[in-house]
Coordinates of C-alpha atoms and ligand atoms in Angstrom, one line a residue:
M103 CA -116.8 -5.8 -77.5
N104 CA -119.6 -3.9 -79.2
I105 CA -118.6 -0.6 -80.8
L106 CA -121.0 2.1 -82.1
G107 CA -119.4 3.7 -85.2
I108 CA -120.4 7.1 -86.4
E109 CA -119.6 8.6 -89.8
S110 CA -120.6 12.1 -90.9
S111 CA -117.5 13.5 -92.8
C112 CA -119.4 14.3 -96.1
D113 CA -122.9 13.7 -97.3
E114 CA -123.7 10.3 -95.7
T115 CA -124.9 10.1 -92.1
A116 CA -124.0 6.6 -91.0
V117 CA -124.2 4.7 -87.7
A118 CA -123.4 1.1 -87.1
V119 CA -122.7 -1.5 -84.4
V120 CA -119.7 -3.9 -84.9
R121 CA -118.8 -6.7 -82.6
D122 CA -115.1 -7.4 -81.9
G123 CA -114.0 -5.4 -85.0
R124 CA -115.3 -7.9 -87.5
E125 CA -118.9 -8.7 -87.2
I126 CA -121.5 -6.2 -88.4
L127 CA -124.6 -6.2 -86.1
S128 CA -126.2 -3.2 -87.8
N129 CA -125.2 -0.6 -90.4
E130 CA -127.6 2.3 -90.9
I131 CA -126.8 4.8 -93.7
F132 CA -128.7 7.9 -94.7
S133 CA -127.5 9.3 -98.0
Q134 CA -128.1 13.0 -98.7
A135 CA -126.9 12.6 -102.3
D136 CA -130.3 13.5 -103.7
M137 CA -130.4 16.8 -101.7
H138 CA -127.0 17.9 -103.2
A139 CA -127.6 16.6 -106.7
I140 CA -129.4 19.8 -107.9
Y141 CA -126.3 21.8 -107.0
G142 CA -124.0 19.4 -108.8
G143 CA -121.9 18.6 -105.7
V144 CA -122.0 18.6 -101.9
V145 CA -123.0 21.9 -100.2
P146 CA -121.3 21.8 -96.8
E147 CA -123.8 23.8 -94.9
I148 CA -126.7 21.6 -96.2
A149 CA -124.7 18.5 -95.3
S150 CA -124.2 19.7 -91.7
R151 CA -127.8 20.6 -91.2
N152 CA -129.0 17.2 -92.5
H153 CA -126.6 15.3 -90.3
I154 CA -128.1 17.1 -87.3
T155 CA -131.6 16.2 -88.3
V156 CA -131.0 12.4 -88.7
I157 CA -128.1 11.4 -86.5
S158 CA -130.0 10.8 -83.3
R159 CA -132.7 8.7 -84.9
L160 CA -130.1 6.7 -86.9
A161 CA -128.1 5.9 -83.8
G162 CA -131.2 4.6 -82.1
E163 CA -132.0 2.4 -85.1
A164 CA -128.4 1.1 -85.2
V165 CA -128.6 0.0 -81.5
R166 CA -132.1 -1.5 -81.9
K167 CA -131.3 -3.4 -85.1
A168 CA -128.1 -4.8 -83.5
G169 CA -130.5 -6.4 -81.0
L170 CA -128.9 -4.4 -78.1
S171 CA -130.0 -1.8 -75.6
R172 CA -127.8 1.2 -74.9
S173 CA -126.1 -0.6 -72.1
G174 CA -124.8 -3.2 -74.7
I175 CA -122.6 -0.5 -76.3
D176 CA -119.0 -0.8 -75.0
A177 CA -117.4 2.2 -76.8
I178 CA -118.1 4.9 -79.4
A179 CA -115.9 5.4 -82.4
V180 CA -116.3 8.5 -84.6
T181 CA -114.7 9.9 -87.8
A182 CA -112.9 13.0 -86.5
A183 CA -110.8 13.7 -89.7
P184 CA -110.6 14.4 -92.6
G185 CA -113.7 15.8 -94.2
L186 CA -116.1 18.8 -94.2
I187 CA -115.5 20.5 -90.9
G188 CA -119.1 21.4 -90.1
A189 CA -120.2 17.9 -91.1
L190 CA -117.5 16.2 -89.0
L191 CA -118.4 18.3 -86.0
V192 CA -121.9 17.0 -85.9
G193 CA -120.7 13.4 -85.6
V194 CA -117.9 14.3 -83.2
N195 CA -120.3 16.2 -80.9
F196 CA -122.9 13.5 -81.0
A197 CA -120.3 10.9 -80.2
K198 CA -119.0 13.0 -77.2
G199 CA -122.5 13.2 -75.8
A200 CA -123.1 9.5 -76.3
A201 CA -119.8 8.5 -74.7
L202 CA -120.5 10.8 -71.7
A203 CA -124.1 9.5 -71.3
L204 CA -123.2 5.8 -71.6
D205 CA -119.9 6.3 -69.7
V206 CA -117.9 4.4 -72.3
P207 CA -114.6 5.2 -74.1
L208 CA -114.6 7.6 -77.1
I209 CA -112.3 6.6 -80.0
P210 CA -111.5 9.1 -82.8
V211 CA -110.9 7.5 -86.2
H212 CA -109.3 8.7 -89.4
H213 CA -111.8 8.4 -92.2
V214 CA -109.4 6.8 -94.7
R215 CA -108.2 4.3 -92.2
G216 CA -111.9 3.4 -91.9
H217 CA -112.2 2.8 -95.7
I218 CA -109.2 0.5 -95.5
A219 CA -110.8 -1.3 -92.5
A220 CA -114.0 -2.0 -94.6
N221 CA -112.0 -4.9 -96.0
Y222 CA -111.6 -6.5 -92.6
L223 CA -115.4 -6.6 -92.4
A224 CA -115.7 -8.2 -95.8
F225 CA -112.8 -10.7 -95.6
P226 CA -112.4 -12.4 -92.2
E227 CA -109.0 -13.9 -93.1
L228 CA -107.5 -10.5 -94.1
E229 CA -104.7 -9.2 -91.8
P230 CA -101.9 -6.7 -92.4
P231 CA -99.3 -6.4 -93.9
F232 CA -100.6 -5.4 -97.3
L233 CA -100.5 -2.7 -99.9
C234 CA -103.7 -0.6 -100.0
L235 CA -104.9 1.8 -102.7
A236 CA -107.4 4.0 -101.0
I237 CA -109.6 5.8 -103.6
S238 CA -112.5 7.9 -102.5
G239 CA -114.3 11.2 -103.3
G240 CA -111.9 13.2 -101.1
N241 CA -108.7 11.1 -100.9
T242 CA -106.4 9.0 -103.1
A243 CA -103.4 7.4 -101.6
L244 CA -101.1 4.3 -101.8
V245 CA -100.6 3.0 -98.3
D246 CA -98.1 0.5 -96.8
V247 CA -100.3 -1.1 -94.1
R248 CA -97.9 -2.8 -91.8
G249 CA -100.3 -3.2 -89.0
Y250 CA -103.9 -2.2 -88.1
T251 CA -102.8 1.2 -86.8
D252 CA -99.3 1.3 -88.3
M253 CA -99.1 2.6 -91.9
T254 CA -97.1 4.8 -94.2
V255 CA -98.4 6.8 -97.2
L256 CA -96.2 6.0 -100.1
G257 CA -97.8 8.4 -102.5
A258 CA -101.0 10.4 -102.9
T259 CA -102.7 12.7 -105.4
R260 CA -101.1 16.1 -105.7
D261 CA -104.5 17.7 -106.6
D262 CA -107.9 16.2 -107.2
A263 CA -108.9 12.8 -105.7
A264 CA -109.9 10.1 -108.1
G265 CA -113.6 10.3 -107.1
E266 CA -113.6 14.1 -107.4
C267 CA -112.3 13.7 -110.9
F268 CA -115.0 11.2 -111.8
D269 CA -117.6 13.6 -110.4
K270 CA -116.3 16.6 -112.4
A271 CA -115.9 14.6 -115.6
A272 CA -119.5 13.3 -115.1
R273 CA -120.8 16.8 -114.6
V274 CA -119.4 18.2 -117.8
L275 CA -120.8 15.1 -119.6
G276 CA -124.2 16.2 -118.2
L277 CA -124.5 13.3 -115.7
P278 CA -126.0 13.6 -112.2
Y279 CA -124.1 13.8 -109.0
P280 CA -122.4 11.7 -107.7
G281 CA -121.0 11.0 -111.1
G282 CA -119.0 7.8 -110.7
L283 CA -121.7 5.3 -111.3
P284 CA -123.5 7.2 -114.1
L285 CA -120.2 7.7 -115.9
Q286 CA -119.4 4.0 -115.5
N287 CA -122.8 3.2 -117.0
L288 CA -122.2 5.7 -119.9
A289 CA -118.9 4.0 -120.6
E290 CA -120.5 0.6 -121.1
G291 CA -120.0 -0.2 -124.8
G292 CA -117.9 2.9 -125.4
D293 CA -114.4 2.5 -127.1
D294 CA -111.8 3.1 -124.5
A295 CA -109.3 4.1 -127.2
A296 CA -111.6 6.8 -128.7
F297 CA -109.7 9.6 -127.0
R298 CA -106.1 10.0 -126.0
L299 CA -106.1 11.5 -122.5
P300 CA -103.1 12.6 -120.3
H301 CA -101.6 10.3 -117.7
A302 CA -99.6 12.5 -115.3
R303 CA -96.3 11.4 -113.8
I304 CA -94.4 13.4 -111.1
E305 CA -90.7 13.2 -111.6
G306 CA -88.9 11.6 -108.6
H307 CA -92.2 10.6 -107.0
P308 CA -93.3 7.4 -108.7
Y309 CA -96.2 6.8 -106.3
D310 CA -97.7 10.3 -106.5
M311 CA -100.6 11.0 -108.8
S312 CA -102.4 13.9 -110.4
F313 CA -105.9 14.0 -111.8
S314 CA -106.4 17.7 -112.6
G315 CA -104.9 17.5 -116.1
L316 CA -107.1 14.6 -116.9
K317 CA -110.2 16.5 -115.7
T318 CA -109.2 19.6 -117.7
A319 CA -108.7 17.5 -120.8
V320 CA -112.2 16.1 -120.5
V321 CA -113.7 19.6 -119.9
N322 CA -111.9 20.9 -123.0
I323 CA -113.0 18.1 -125.3
V324 CA -116.6 18.6 -124.3
H325 CA -116.5 22.4 -124.6
N326 CA -114.7 22.3 -128.0
A327 CA -117.4 19.9 -129.4
L328 CA -120.1 22.2 -128.0
Q329 CA -118.5 25.4 -129.4
K330 CA -118.0 23.9 -132.8
G331 CA -121.5 22.3 -132.8
E332 CA -119.8 18.9 -133.5
P333 CA -121.2 15.6 -132.3
L334 CA -119.4 14.1 -129.3
D335 CA -118.8 10.3 -128.7
R336 CA -119.8 10.6 -125.0
A337 CA -119.6 6.8 -124.4
G338 CA -116.1 6.8 -125.9
L339 CA -115.0 9.7 -123.8
A340 CA -116.4 8.1 -120.6
A341 CA -114.6 4.8 -121.5
S342 CA -111.4 6.6 -122.3
F343 CA -111.6 8.5 -119.1
Q344 CA -112.1 5.4 -117.0
R345 CA -109.1 3.8 -118.8
A346 CA -106.9 6.8 -118.0
V347 CA -107.9 6.7 -114.3
S348 CA -107.3 3.0 -114.1
E349 CA -104.0 3.2 -115.9
T350 CA -102.9 5.8 -113.4
L351 CA -103.9 3.8 -110.4
V352 CA -103.3 0.1 -111.1
P353 CA -99.6 0.2 -112.3
R354 CA -98.6 2.4 -109.3
A355 CA -100.2 -0.1 -106.9
M356 CA -98.5 -3.0 -108.6
D357 CA -95.1 -1.2 -108.5
A358 CA -95.6 -0.5 -104.8
V359 CA -96.6 -4.1 -103.9
R360 CA -93.6 -5.5 -105.7
A361 CA -91.2 -3.0 -104.0
L362 CA -92.6 -3.9 -100.6
G363 CA -92.5 -7.7 -101.3
Y364 CA -96.0 -8.2 -100.1
D365 CA -98.4 -10.8 -101.6
T366 CA -101.6 -8.9 -101.0
V367 CA -103.3 -5.9 -102.7
V368 CA -106.3 -4.2 -101.0
V369 CA -108.4 -1.5 -102.7
A370 CA -110.7 0.7 -100.6
G371 CA -113.1 3.7 -100.9
G372 CA -116.0 4.7 -103.1
V373 CA -114.0 4.5 -106.4
A374 CA -113.2 0.8 -105.6
A375 CA -116.8 0.2 -106.8
N376 CA -115.7 1.1 -110.3
K377 CA -116.0 -1.9 -112.7
R378 CA -113.1 -1.0 -114.9
V379 CA -110.7 -0.5 -111.9
R380 CA -111.9 -3.7 -110.4
A381 CA -111.5 -5.7 -113.6
D382 CA -108.0 -4.3 -114.3
F383 CA -106.9 -5.1 -110.7
E384 CA -108.4 -8.6 -111.0
A385 CA -106.5 -9.3 -114.3
V386 CA -103.1 -8.1 -113.2
C387 CA -103.3 -9.8 -109.7
R388 CA -104.4 -13.1 -111.3
R389 CA -101.4 -12.8 -113.8
E390 CA -98.9 -12.0 -111.0
K391 CA -100.4 -14.5 -108.5
L392 CA -101.2 -11.8 -105.9
K393 CA -104.1 -11.9 -103.5
L394 CA -106.6 -9.2 -104.2
Y395 CA -109.3 -7.8 -101.8
I396 CA -111.9 -5.3 -102.8
P397 CA -114.9 -4.8 -100.6
P398 CA -118.4 -5.5 -101.9
L399 CA -120.2 -2.4 -103.3
K400 CA -122.1 -1.7 -100.1
L401 CA -118.9 -1.4 -98.1
C402 CA -117.0 0.7 -100.6
G403 CA -118.8 4.0 -99.9
D404 CA -119.0 5.8 -96.6
N405 CA -120.5 3.8 -93.7
G406 CA -120.4 3.5 -89.9
A407 CA -119.3 -0.1 -89.8
M408 CA -115.9 0.7 -91.2
I409 CA -115.4 3.4 -88.5
A410 CA -116.5 0.9 -85.8
C411 CA -114.1 -1.7 -87.2
Q412 CA -111.1 0.6 -87.3
G413 CA -112.2 2.0 -84.0
Y414 CA -111.8 -1.4 -82.5
Y415 CA -108.2 -1.7 -83.6
E416 CA -107.4 1.9 -82.5
Y417 CA -108.9 1.0 -79.1
L418 CA -106.7 -2.1 -78.9
S419 CA -103.7 0.1 -79.6
G420 CA -104.6 2.4 -76.7
V421 CA -106.3 5.3 -78.6
R422 CA -108.8 7.2 -76.5
A423 CA -110.2 10.8 -76.6
G424 CA -111.7 13.0 -74.0
Q425 CA -114.5 15.6 -74.1
E426 CA -111.9 18.0 -75.6
L427 CA -111.9 16.0 -78.9
N428 CA -112.0 18.3 -81.9
A429 CA -112.6 17.6 -85.6
Y430 CA -110.0 18.3 -88.3
A431 CA -110.7 19.1 -92.0
T432 CA -107.3 17.6 -93.0
M433 CA -105.0 15.1 -91.3
D434 CA -102.3 12.7 -92.6
L435 CA -103.5 9.2 -92.5
D436 CA -100.1 7.8 -91.3
K437 CA -99.7 10.4 -88.5
A438 CA -103.3 10.4 -87.3
A439 CA -103.3 11.9 -83.8
F440 CA -106.2 13.6 -82.1
Ligands
KG4_583 O1 -115.8 6.8 -100.3 P1 -116.9 7.7 -100.7 O2 -118.3 7.2 -100.5 O3 -116.7 9.1 -100.1 C1 -115.5 9.6 -99.6 O4 -115.0 9.1 -98.6 O5 -115.0 10.5 -100.3 O6 -116.6 7.9 -102.3 C2 -117.5 8.7 -103.1 C3 -116.9 8.8 -104.5 C4 -117.7 9.7 -105.3 O7 -116.7 10.6 -106.0 C5 -118.3 8.8 -106.4 O8 -118.6 9.4 -107.6 C6 -117.3 7.7 -106.4 O9 -116.9 7.5 -105.1 N1 -117.9 6.4 -106.9 C7 -117.5 5.8 -108.1 C8 -118.3 4.7 -108.3 N2 -119.2 4.7 -107.3 C9 -118.9 5.7 -106.5 N3 -116.5 6.2 -108.9 C10 -116.4 5.4 -110.0 N4 -117.1 4.3 -110.3 C11 -118.1 4.0 -109.5 N5 -118.9 2.9 -109.8

């Protein structure tokens, strides 16, 4: 079964074709990051307009590069939540038109379920159950993945997502948007004990997280140094920041996997590309003899293949949408219903 997957929830327009949920036939991605960089973050209206400009061409390319004609597409999967509403609507409306024109089923997909599914594309042997830490620009959650479409959020961030925190910390350090990779590069060679930064805990909710205090601490350190005209150890601050993020994420994931009794940890989303987070997970999983899956860098960020992959499993579980399908800016990952 060949599924055309469409992703437009933020600043990447992406269309892919995936066969039987696991084999990527094509994966076209148009990143708008450069267009938003001058504003220091994503401008929703600009994102929507750019999706409109490129989505049709990208879909054509995805079908062509898959070696198929339109009649070779058996279903259309599309990110319908969560994300920027205008951006989502471009993908959803394009998908509705395509499903109608090709007379194939339309499958709505939750964006973060897609990030989790990126691991099925990278690792053919991976099957639920497992514990997943989903860390992206807009979402941060610890998820008990019992089945492909059966999952429970054990804990999530109470405020900023991990990626958002990376982007804000990077911005105040004078780095370009998106800030995750530049901050990681700045941290290379920096002393991760140079600054003591806060690690928030929420009483009674051991799996919940908070990154706003960490973000504010970085902002205050930078502004204090500027106001006093003092030199700032930027590499040390970047390294200490990465350490604080990792020390928030990794122990919670390990506590959760032990509590569930699973032998597998999966990490998903744009921040899963982070070297420090990857290294810390690798070290602890090796020590505790747990299987660890983190997608290769090209599947960590937003892409259409992950939506087609999750769409396949949603399809198998009976999920279908009609022409009345809407997009939703927010939606719980474990209660995804369209
Ligand atoms: O998953 P993604 O492409 O978009 C969402 O679904 O939100 O994630 C984008 C986020 C951005 O915040 C970006 O700064 C972050 O992932 N990111 C990183 C790295 N590469 C991308 N964060 C830390 N280290 C990286 N190497």
